[in-house]
């Protein structure tokens, strides 16, 4: 495997660099498309198609043992609190006084390229992390 | 402090709690499961992988495409 030396001397496979550059480039282009447009929708469908291919086939590695419920419990508690908090806001009005995550994020995502760029970066990075586990 | 500020503070606290859990999962892996472990467990079967993928796609679509 060809490795590229970085400034710190740590080698990274060229493949990792290519994927990273690809993600950054894709996020930059996708962020140009305004919400509620066909190009914006296609920008999310294309990664879904790619990752879907990996999801449908048998993973290359056998699955690791599942963590115990005791170790998952802290996550369950915090996520349940988050969902409950969001639901409390969702079923109240006016939205200005009871903000949901969508109502906080939407104005930024609708009007700011840099916010959409960061959003796509995080979203694509999460998708890549998933695919790496299945490939 | 108005109602809006209370709700925003609540979201901030939940975000901080999640970040702390990520940190704890690396510092004390016997106490808190890592996100990667839970992802592996959820995606052991094809149906789990498809569900996780749909949720992942929906998050991107909802916040990046469906914003107004």
JSON list of C-alpha atoms in Angstrom, two decimals:
[
{"chain": "A", "resi": 1, "resn": "UNK", "atom": "CA", "xyz": [0.00, 0.00, 0.00]},
{"chain": "A", "resi": 2, "resn": "UNK", "atom": "CA", "xyz": [1.50, 3.36, -1.00]},
{"chain": "A", "resi": 3, "resn": "UNK", "atom": "CA", "xyz": [1.83, 5.71, 1.91]},
{"chain": "A", "resi": 4, "resn": "UNK", "atom": "CA", "xyz": [2.25, 9.47, 1.88]},
{"chain": "A", "resi": 5, "resn": "UNK", "atom": "CA", "xyz": [4.35, 11.14, 4.59]},
{"chain": "A", "resi": 6, "resn": "UNK", "atom": "CA", "xyz": [2.58, 14.07, 6.25]},
{"chain": "A", "resi": 7, "resn": "UNK", "atom": "CA", "xyz": [4.34, 17.02, 7.90]},
{"chain": "A", "resi": 8, "resn": "UNK", "atom": "CA", "xyz": [4.41, 15.14, 11.22]},
{"chain": "A", "resi": 9, "resn": "UNK", "atom": "CA", "xyz": [6.04, 12.18, 9.50]},
{"chain": "A", "resi": 10, "resn": "UNK", "atom": "CA", "xyz": [3.00, 9.96, 10.10]},
{"chain": "A", "resi": 11, "resn": "UNK", "atom": "CA", "xyz": [2.21, 7.91, 7.03]},
{"chain": "A", "resi": 12, "resn": "UNK", "atom": "CA", "xyz": [-1.32, 7.76, 5.65]},
{"chain": "A", "resi": 13, "resn": "UNK", "atom": "CA", "xyz": [-2.46, 5.50, 2.87]},
{"chain": "A", "resi": 14, "resn": "UNK", "atom": "CA", "xyz": [-3.15, 7.34, -0.35]},
{"chain": "A", "resi": 15, "resn": "UNK", "atom": "CA", "xyz": [-6.65, 5.87, -0.27]},
{"chain": "A", "resi": 16, "resn": "UNK", "atom": "CA", "xyz": [-7.44, 7.71, 2.98]},
{"chain": "A", "resi": 17, "resn": "UNK", "atom": "CA", "xyz": [-6.24, 10.98, 1.50]},
{"chain": "A", "resi": 18, "resn": "UNK", "atom": "CA", "xyz": [-8.25, 10.41, -1.68]},
{"chain": "A", "resi": 19, "resn": "UNK", "atom": "CA", "xyz": [-11.42, 9.70, 0.34]},
{"chain": "A", "resi": 20, "resn": "UNK", "atom": "CA", "xyz": [-10.84, 12.75, 2.55]},
{"chain": "A", "resi": 21, "resn": "UNK", "atom": "CA", "xyz": [-10.30, 15.03, -0.44]},
{"chain": "A", "resi": 22, "resn": "UNK", "atom": "CA", "xyz": [-13.33, 13.52, -2.13]},
{"chain": "A", "resi": 23, "resn": "UNK", "atom": "CA", "xyz": [-15.53, 14.17, 0.88]},
{"chain": "A", "resi": 24, "resn": "UNK", "atom": "CA", "xyz": [-14.37, 17.76, 1.24]},
{"chain": "A", "resi": 25, "resn": "UNK", "atom": "CA", "xyz": [-14.86, 18.40, -2.47]},
{"chain": "A", "resi": 26, "resn": "UNK", "atom": "CA", "xyz": [-18.28, 16.76, -2.53]},
{"chain": "A", "resi": 27, "resn": "UNK", "atom": "CA", "xyz": [-19.40, 18.73, 0.55]},
{"chain": "A", "resi": 28, "resn": "UNK", "atom": "CA", "xyz": [-18.20, 21.99, -1.00]},
{"chain": "A", "resi": 29, "resn": "UNK", "atom": "CA", "xyz": [-20.18, 21.39, -4.20]},
{"chain": "A", "resi": 30, "resn": "UNK", "atom": "CA", "xyz": [-23.28, 20.00, -2.47]},
{"chain": "A", "resi": 31, "resn": "UNK", "atom": "CA", "xyz": [-23.38, 23.01, -0.15]},
{"chain": "A", "resi": 32, "resn": "UNK", "atom": "CA", "xyz": [-23.78, 25.26, -3.20]},
{"chain": "A", "resi": 33, "resn": "UNK", "atom": "CA", "xyz": [-27.25, 23.87, -3.83]},
{"chain": "A", "resi": 34, "resn": "UNK", "atom": "CA", "xyz": [-30.02, 25.70, -1.97]},
{"chain": "A", "resi": 35, "resn": "UNK", "atom": "CA", "xyz": [-32.43, 23.59, 0.09]},
{"chain": "A", "resi": 36, "resn": "UNK", "atom": "CA", "xyz": [-35.68, 22.38, -1.46]},
{"chain": "A", "resi": 37, "resn": "UNK", "atom": "CA", "xyz": [-34.06, 21.97, -4.88]},
{"chain": "A", "resi": 38, "resn": "UNK", "atom": "CA", "xyz": [-33.54, 18.84, -7.01]},
{"chain": "A", "resi": 39, "resn": "UNK", "atom": "CA", "xyz": [-29.73, 19.18, -7.00]},
{"chain": "A", "resi": 40, "resn": "UNK", "atom": "CA", "xyz": [-29.77, 19.33, -3.19]},
{"chain": "A", "resi": 41, "resn": "UNK", "atom": "CA", "xyz": [-31.89, 16.19, -3.06]},
{"chain": "A", "resi": 42, "resn": "UNK", "atom": "CA", "xyz": [-29.64, 14.38, -5.53]},
{"chain": "A", "resi": 43, "resn": "UNK", "atom": "CA", "xyz": [-26.62, 15.43, -3.45]},
{"chain": "A", "resi": 44, "resn": "UNK", "atom": "CA", "xyz": [-27.99, 13.29, -0.60]},
{"chain": "A", "resi": 45, "resn": "UNK", "atom": "CA", "xyz": [-29.29, 10.46, -2.79]},
{"chain": "A", "resi": 46, "resn": "UNK", "atom": "CA", "xyz": [-25.96, 9.73, -4.45]},
{"chain": "A", "resi": 47, "resn": "UNK", "atom": "CA", "xyz": [-24.12, 8.92, -1.17]},
{"chain": "A", "resi": 48, "resn": "UNK", "atom": "CA", "xyz": [-27.15, 6.85, -0.14]},
{"chain": "A", "resi": 49, "resn": "UNK", "atom": "CA", "xyz": [-26.81, 4.73, -3.28]},
{"chain": "A", "resi": 50, "resn": "UNK", "atom": "CA", "xyz": [-23.08, 4.23, -2.68]},
{"chain": "A", "resi": 51, "resn": "UNK", "atom": "CA", "xyz": [-23.46, 3.33, 1.00]},
{"chain": "A", "resi": 52, "resn": "UNK", "atom": "CA", "xyz": [-26.52, 1.22, 0.23]},
{"chain": "A", "resi": 53, "resn": "UNK", "atom": "CA", "xyz": [-24.40, -1.08, -1.87]},
{"chain": "A", "resi": 54, "resn": "UNK", "atom": "CA", "xyz": [-22.16, -1.76, 1.11]},
{"chain": "A", "resi": 55, "resn": "UNK", "atom": "CA", "xyz": [-25.10, -2.17, 3.48]},
{"chain": "A", "resi": 56, "resn": "UNK", "atom": "CA", "xyz": [-26.77, -4.83, 1.37]},
{"chain": "A", "resi": 57, "resn": "UNK", "atom": "CA", "xyz": [-23.81, -7.11, 0.99]},
{"chain": "A", "resi": 58, "resn": "UNK", "atom": "CA", "xyz": [-22.23, -9.30, 3.67]},
{"chain": "A", "resi": 59, "resn": "UNK", "atom": "CA", "xyz": [-19.57, -7.38, 5.68]},
{"chain": "A", "resi": 60, "resn": "UNK", "atom": "CA", "xyz": [-15.98, -8.39, 5.09]},
{"chain": "A", "resi": 61, "resn": "UNK", "atom": "CA", "xyz": [-15.33, -8.83, 8.83]},
{"chain": "A", "resi": 62, "resn": "UNK", "atom": "CA", "xyz": [-17.31, -10.88, 11.35]},
{"chain": "A", "resi": 63, "resn": "UNK", "atom": "CA", "xyz": [-19.32, -8.75, 13.79]},
{"chain": "A", "resi": 64, "resn": "UNK", "atom": "CA", "xyz": [-17.72, -7.87, 17.11]},
{"chain": "A", "resi": 65, "resn": "UNK", "atom": "CA", "xyz": [-19.48, -8.91, 20.36]},
{"chain": "A", "resi": 66, "resn": "UNK", "atom": "CA", "xyz": [-22.31, -6.53, 21.29]},
{"chain": "A", "resi": 67, "resn": "UNK", "atom": "CA", "xyz": [-21.69, -4.26, 24.32]},
{"chain": "A", "resi": 68, "resn": "UNK", "atom": "CA", "xyz": [-23.63, -5.00, 27.50]},
{"chain": "A", "resi": 69, "resn": "UNK", "atom": "CA", "xyz": [-26.82, -3.13, 28.32]},
{"chain": "A", "resi": 70, "resn": "UNK", "atom": "CA", "xyz": [-25.09, -1.68, 31.37]},
{"chain": "A", "resi": 71, "resn": "UNK", "atom": "CA", "xyz": [-22.57, 0.07, 29.11]},
{"chain": "A", "resi": 72, "resn": "UNK", "atom": "CA", "xyz": [-25.26, 1.23, 26.69]},
{"chain": "A", "resi": 73, "resn": "UNK", "atom": "CA", "xyz": [-27.53, 2.56, 29.47]},
{"chain": "A", "resi": 74, "resn": "UNK", "atom": "CA", "xyz": [-25.86, 6.00, 29.83]},
{"chain": "A", "resi": 75, "resn": "UNK", "atom": "CA", "xyz": [-26.40, 6.64, 26.11]},
{"chain": "A", "resi": 76, "resn": "UNK", "atom": "CA", "xyz": [-30.01, 5.49, 26.35]},
{"chain": "A", "resi": 77, "resn": "UNK", "atom": "CA", "xyz": [-30.67, 7.88, 29.23]},
{"chain": "A", "resi": 78, "resn": "UNK", "atom": "CA", "xyz": [-29.17, 10.92, 27.49]},
{"chain": "A", "resi": 79, "resn": "UNK", "atom": "CA", "xyz": [-30.81, 10.13, 24.14]},
{"chain": "A", "resi": 80, "resn": "UNK", "atom": "CA", "xyz": [-34.18, 9.60, 25.82]},
{"chain": "A", "resi": 81, "resn": "UNK", "atom": "CA", "xyz": [-33.78, 12.95, 27.56]},
{"chain": "A", "resi": 82, "resn": "UNK", "atom": "CA", "xyz": [-32.92, 14.60, 24.23]},
{"chain": "A", "resi": 83, "resn": "UNK", "atom": "CA", "xyz": [-35.88, 13.05, 22.44]},
{"chain": "A", "resi": 84, "resn": "UNK", "atom": "CA", "xyz": [-38.20, 13.98, 25.28]},
{"chain": "A", "resi": 85, "resn": "UNK", "atom": "CA", "xyz": [-36.93, 17.56, 25.27]},
{"chain": "A", "resi": 86, "resn": "UNK", "atom": "CA", "xyz": [-37.43, 17.84, 21.51]},
{"chain": "A", "resi": 87, "resn": "UNK", "atom": "CA", "xyz": [-40.93, 16.36, 21.72]},
{"chain": "A", "resi": 88, "resn": "UNK", "atom": "CA", "xyz": [-41.85, 18.80, 24.48]},
{"chain": "A", "resi": 89, "resn": "UNK", "atom": "CA", "xyz": [-40.90, 21.66, 22.17]},
{"chain": "A", "resi": 90, "resn": "UNK", "atom": "CA", "xyz": [-42.50, 20.07, 19.11]},
{"chain": "A", "resi": 91, "resn": "UNK", "atom": "CA", "xyz": [-45.97, 19.85, 20.67]},
{"chain": "A", "resi": 92, "resn": "UNK", "atom": "CA", "xyz": [-45.95, 23.40, 22.00]},
{"chain": "A", "resi": 93, "resn": "UNK", "atom": "CA", "xyz": [-46.29, 26.76, 20.28]},
{"chain": "A", "resi": 94, "resn": "UNK", "atom": "CA", "xyz": [-45.31, 29.34, 19.24]},
{"chain": "A", "resi": 95, "resn": "UNK", "atom": "CA", "xyz": [-42.16, 27.88, 17.70]},
{"chain": "A", "resi": 96, "resn": "UNK", "atom": "CA", "xyz": [-40.24, 31.06, 18.56]},
{"chain": "A", "resi": 97, "resn": "UNK", "atom": "CA", "xyz": [-40.68, 30.29, 22.25]},
{"chain": "A", "resi": 98, "resn": "UNK", "atom": "CA", "xyz": [-40.40, 26.49, 21.93]},
{"chain": "A", "resi": 99, "resn": "UNK", "atom": "CA", "xyz": [-37.58, 25.88, 19.46]},
{"chain": "A", "resi": 100, "resn": "UNK", "atom": "CA", "xyz": [-36.95, 22.45, 18.00]},
{"chain": "A", "resi": 101, "resn": "UNK", "atom": "CA", "xyz": [-33.57, 21.40, 16.61]},
{"chain": "A", "resi": 102, "resn": "UNK", "atom": "CA", "xyz": [-34.96, 21.85, 13.09]},
{"chain": "A", "resi": 103, "resn": "UNK", "atom": "CA", "xyz": [-36.15, 25.38, 13.80]},
{"chain": "A", "resi": 104, "resn": "UNK", "atom": "CA", "xyz": [-32.71, 26.26, 15.17]},
{"chain": "A", "resi": 105, "resn": "UNK", "atom": "CA", "xyz": [-30.76, 24.67, 12.31]},
{"chain": "A", "resi": 106, "resn": "UNK", "atom": "CA", "xyz": [-33.03, 25.49, 9.35]},
{"chain": "A", "resi": 107, "resn": "UNK", "atom": "CA", "xyz": [-32.37, 29.23, 9.01]},
{"chain": "A", "resi": 108, "resn": "UNK", "atom": "CA", "xyz": [-28.61, 28.61, 9.08]},
{"chain": "A", "resi": 109, "resn": "UNK", "atom": "CA", "xyz": [-28.81, 25.71, 6.63]},
{"chain": "A", "resi": 110, "resn": "UNK", "atom": "CA", "xyz": [-31.08, 27.67, 4.30]},
{"chain": "A", "resi": 111, "resn": "UNK", "atom": "CA", "xyz": [-28.96, 30.80, 4.11]},
{"chain": "A", "resi": 112, "resn": "UNK", "atom": "CA", "xyz": [-25.33, 29.98, 4.93]},
{"chain": "A", "resi": 113, "resn": "UNK", "atom": "CA", "xyz": [-23.06, 28.01, 2.57]},
{"chain": "A", "resi": 114, "resn": "UNK", "atom": "CA", "xyz": [-20.48, 27.43, 5.30]},
{"chain": "A", "resi": 115, "resn": "UNK", "atom": "CA", "xyz": [-23.11, 25.82, 7.57]},
{"chain": "A", "resi": 116, "resn": "UNK", "atom": "CA", "xyz": [-24.30, 23.50, 4.82]},
{"chain": "A", "resi": 117, "resn": "UNK", "atom": "CA", "xyz": [-20.66, 22.68, 4.00]},
{"chain": "A", "resi": 118, "resn": "UNK", "atom": "CA", "xyz": [-19.95, 21.71, 7.62]},
{"chain": "A", "resi": 119, "resn": "UNK", "atom": "CA", "xyz": [-23.21, 19.79, 7.74]},
{"chain": "A", "resi": 120, "resn": "UNK", "atom": "CA", "xyz": [-22.37, 17.81, 4.59]},
{"chain": "A", "resi": 121, "resn": "UNK", "atom": "CA", "xyz": [-18.84, 17.21, 5.88]},
{"chain": "A", "resi": 122, "resn": "UNK", "atom": "CA", "xyz": [-20.11, 15.73, 9.14]},
{"chain": "A", "resi": 123, "resn": "UNK", "atom": "CA", "xyz": [-22.83, 13.76, 7.38]},
{"chain": "A", "resi": 124, "resn": "UNK", "atom": "CA", "xyz": [-20.47, 12.31, 4.78]},
{"chain": "A", "resi": 125, "resn": "UNK", "atom": "CA", "xyz": [-17.85, 11.56, 7.44]},
{"chain": "A", "resi": 126, "resn": "UNK", "atom": "CA", "xyz": [-20.48, 9.62, 9.42]},
{"chain": "A", "resi": 127, "resn": "UNK", "atom": "CA", "xyz": [-21.48, 7.72, 6.28]},
{"chain": "A", "resi": 128, "resn": "UNK", "atom": "CA", "xyz": [-17.85, 6.93, 5.49]},
{"chain": "A", "resi": 129, "resn": "UNK", "atom": "CA", "xyz": [-17.31, 5.67, 9.05]},
{"chain": "A", "resi": 130, "resn": "UNK", "atom": "CA", "xyz": [-20.28, 3.34, 8.61]},
{"chain": "A", "resi": 131, "resn": "UNK", "atom": "CA", "xyz": [-19.11, 2.02, 5.25]},
{"chain": "A", "resi": 132, "resn": "UNK", "atom": "CA", "xyz": [-15.60, 1.38, 6.59]},
{"chain": "A", "resi": 133, "resn": "UNK", "atom": "CA", "xyz": [-17.06, -1.02, 9.11]},
{"chain": "A", "resi": 134, "resn": "UNK", "atom": "CA", "xyz": [-18.93, -2.93, 6.40]},
{"chain": "A", "resi": 135, "resn": "UNK", "atom": "CA", "xyz": [-16.39, -2.91, 3.59]},
{"chain": "B", "resi": 1, "resn": "UNK", "atom": "CA", "xyz": [-34.72, 33.71, 31.66]},
{"chain": "B", "resi": 2, "resn": "UNK", "atom": "CA", "xyz": [-37.46, 33.20, 29.07]},
{"chain": "B", "resi": 3, "resn": "UNK", "atom": "CA", "xyz": [-38.95, 29.92, 27.89]},
{"chain": "B", "resi": 4, "resn": "UNK", "atom": "CA", "xyz": [-36.86, 30.00, 24.70]},
{"chain": "B", "resi": 5, "resn": "UNK", "atom": "CA", "xyz": [-33.65, 30.35, 26.69]},
{"chain": "B", "resi": 6, "resn": "UNK", "atom": "CA", "xyz": [-34.66, 27.41, 28.92]},
{"chain": "B", "resi": 7, "resn": "UNK", "atom": "CA", "xyz": [-35.17, 25.19, 25.91]},
{"chain": "B", "resi": 8, "resn": "UNK", "atom": "CA", "xyz": [-31.92, 26.30, 24.29]},
{"chain": "B", "resi": 9, "resn": "UNK", "atom": "CA", "xyz": [-30.08, 25.64, 27.56]},
{"chain": "B", "resi": 10, "resn": "UNK", "atom": "CA", "xyz": [-31.64, 22.18, 27.64]},
{"chain": "B", "resi": 11, "resn": "UNK", "atom": "CA", "xyz": [-30.34, 21.38, 24.15]},
{"chain": "B", "resi": 12, "resn": "UNK", "atom": "CA", "xyz": [-26.91, 22.66, 25.13]},
{"chain": "B", "resi": 13, "resn": "UNK", "atom": "CA", "xyz": [-26.85, 20.46, 28.24]},
{"chain": "B", "resi": 14, "resn": "UNK", "atom": "CA", "xyz": [-27.81, 17.40, 26.21]},
{"chain": "B", "resi": 15, "resn": "UNK", "atom": "CA", "xyz": [-25.08, 18.18, 23.69]},
{"chain": "B", "resi": 16, "resn": "UNK", "atom": "CA", "xyz": [-22.53, 18.51, 26.49]},
{"chain": "B", "resi": 17, "resn": "UNK", "atom": "CA", "xyz": [-23.75, 15.24, 28.03]},
{"chain": "B", "resi": 18, "resn": "UNK", "atom": "CA", "xyz": [-23.28, 13.46, 24.69]},
{"chain": "B", "resi": 19, "resn": "UNK", "atom": "CA", "xyz": [-19.77, 14.90, 24.31]},
{"chain": "B", "resi": 20, "resn": "UNK", "atom": "CA", "xyz": [-18.92, 13.75, 27.85]},
{"chain": "B", "resi": 21, "resn": "UNK", "atom": "CA", "xyz": [-20.17, 10.27, 27.05]},
{"chain": "B", "resi": 22, "resn": "UNK", "atom": "CA", "xyz": [-17.92, 10.12, 23.98]},
{"chain": "B", "resi": 23, "resn": "UNK", "atom": "CA", "xyz": [-14.99, 11.16, 26.15]},
{"chain": "B", "resi": 24, "resn": "UNK", "atom": "CA", "xyz": [-15.88, 8.67, 28.90]},
{"chain": "B", "resi": 25, "resn": "UNK", "atom": "CA", "xyz": [-16.29, 5.86, 26.39]},
{"chain": "B", "resi": 26, "resn": "UNK", "atom": "CA", "xyz": [-12.63, 6.27, 25.45]},
{"chain": "B", "resi": 27, "resn": "UNK", "atom": "CA", "xyz": [-11.32, 6.91, 28.97]},
{"chain": "B", "resi": 28, "resn": "UNK", "atom": "CA", "xyz": [-13.39, 4.24, 30.69]},
{"chain": "B", "resi": 29, "resn": "UNK", "atom": "CA", "xyz": [-14.48, 1.75, 28.05]},
{"chain": "B", "resi": 30, "resn": "UNK", "atom": "CA", "xyz": [-15.64, -0.76, 30.68]},
{"chain": "B", "resi": 31, "resn": "UNK", "atom": "CA", "xyz": [-18.23, 1.73, 31.94]},
{"chain": "B", "resi": 32, "resn": "UNK", "atom": "CA", "xyz": [-19.55, 3.29, 28.71]},
{"chain": "B", "resi": 33, "resn": "UNK", "atom": "CA", "xyz": [-19.80, 1.68, 25.29]},
{"chain": "B", "resi": 34, "resn": "UNK", "atom": "CA", "xyz": [-18.11, 3.39, 22.36]},
{"chain": "B", "resi": 35, "resn": "UNK", "atom": "CA", "xyz": [-20.22, 4.70, 19.50]},
{"chain": "B", "resi": 36, "resn": "UNK", "atom": "CA", "xyz": [-18.40, 2.30, 17.16]},
{"chain": "B", "resi": 37, "resn": "UNK", "atom": "CA", "xyz": [-19.37, -0.69, 19.34]},
{"chain": "B", "resi": 38, "resn": "UNK", "atom": "CA", "xyz": [-23.02, 0.32, 19.33]},
{"chain": "B", "resi": 39, "resn": "UNK", "atom": "CA", "xyz": [-22.90, 0.92, 15.58]},
{"chain": "B", "resi": 40, "resn": "UNK", "atom": "CA", "xyz": [-21.42, -2.56, 15.10]},
{"chain": "B", "resi": 41, "resn": "UNK", "atom": "CA", "xyz": [-24.11, -4.11, 17.28]},
{"chain": "B", "resi": 42, "resn": "UNK", "atom": "CA", "xyz": [-26.90, -2.28, 15.47]},
{"chain": "B", "resi": 43, "resn": "UNK", "atom": "CA", "xyz": [-25.57, -3.27, 12.05]},
{"chain": "B", "resi": 44, "resn": "UNK", "atom": "CA", "xyz": [-24.81, -6.95, 12.65]},
{"chain": "B", "resi": 45, "resn": "UNK", "atom": "CA", "xyz": [-27.65, -7.96, 10.36]},
{"chain": "B", "resi": 46, "resn": "UNK", "atom": "CA", "xyz": [-28.61, -6.61, 6.96]},
{"chain": "B", "resi": 47, "resn": "UNK", "atom": "CA", "xyz": [-31.90, -5.17, 8.28]},
{"chain": "B", "resi": 48, "resn": "UNK", "atom": "CA", "xyz": [-30.00, -3.27, 10.96]},
{"chain": "B", "resi": 49, "resn": "UNK", "atom": "CA", "xyz": [-27.61, -1.88, 8.36]},
{"chain": "B", "resi": 50, "resn": "UNK", "atom": "CA", "xyz": [-30.50, -0.76, 6.17]},
{"chain": "B", "resi": 51, "resn": "UNK", "atom": "CA", "xyz": [-32.30, 0.91, 9.10]},
{"chain": "B", "resi": 52, "resn": "UNK", "atom": "CA", "xyz": [-29.14, 2.70, 10.24]},
{"chain": "B", "resi": 53, "resn": "UNK", "atom": "CA", "xyz": [-28.50, 3.83, 6.69]},
{"chain": "B", "resi": 54, "resn": "UNK", "atom": "CA", "xyz": [-32.01, 5.17, 6.24]},
{"chain": "B", "resi": 55, "resn": "UNK", "atom": "CA", "xyz": [-31.75, 7.06, 9.53]},
{"chain": "B", "resi": 56, "resn": "UNK", "atom": "CA", "xyz": [-28.38, 8.44, 8.45]},
{"chain": "B", "resi": 57, "resn": "UNK", "atom": "CA", "xyz": [-29.77, 9.55, 5.08]},
{"chain": "B", "resi": 58, "resn": "UNK", "atom": "CA", "xyz": [-32.87, 11.06, 6.67]},
{"chain": "B", "resi": 59, "resn": "UNK", "atom": "CA", "xyz": [-30.69, 13.18, 9.00]},
{"chain": "B", "resi": 60, "resn": "UNK", "atom": "CA", "xyz": [-28.84, 14.62, 6.01]},
{"chain": "B", "resi": 61, "resn": "UNK", "atom": "CA", "xyz": [-32.02, 15.15, 4.00]},
{"chain": "B", "resi": 62, "resn": "UNK", "atom": "CA", "xyz": [-33.95, 16.70, 6.88]},
{"chain": "B", "resi": 63, "resn": "UNK", "atom": "CA", "xyz": [-31.31, 19.22, 7.95]},
{"chain": "B", "resi": 64, "resn": "UNK", "atom": "CA", "xyz": [-29.59, 19.98, 4.65]},
{"chain": "B", "resi": 65, "resn": "UNK", "atom": "CA", "xyz": [-32.22, 19.60, 1.93]},
{"chain": "B", "resi": 66, "resn": "UNK", "atom": "CA", "xyz": [-35.50, 20.26, 3.69]},
{"chain": "B", "resi": 67, "resn": "UNK", "atom": "CA", "xyz": [-34.38, 23.47, 5.45]},
{"chain": "B", "resi": 68, "resn": "UNK", "atom": "CA", "xyz": [-36.35, 26.65, 4.91]}
]
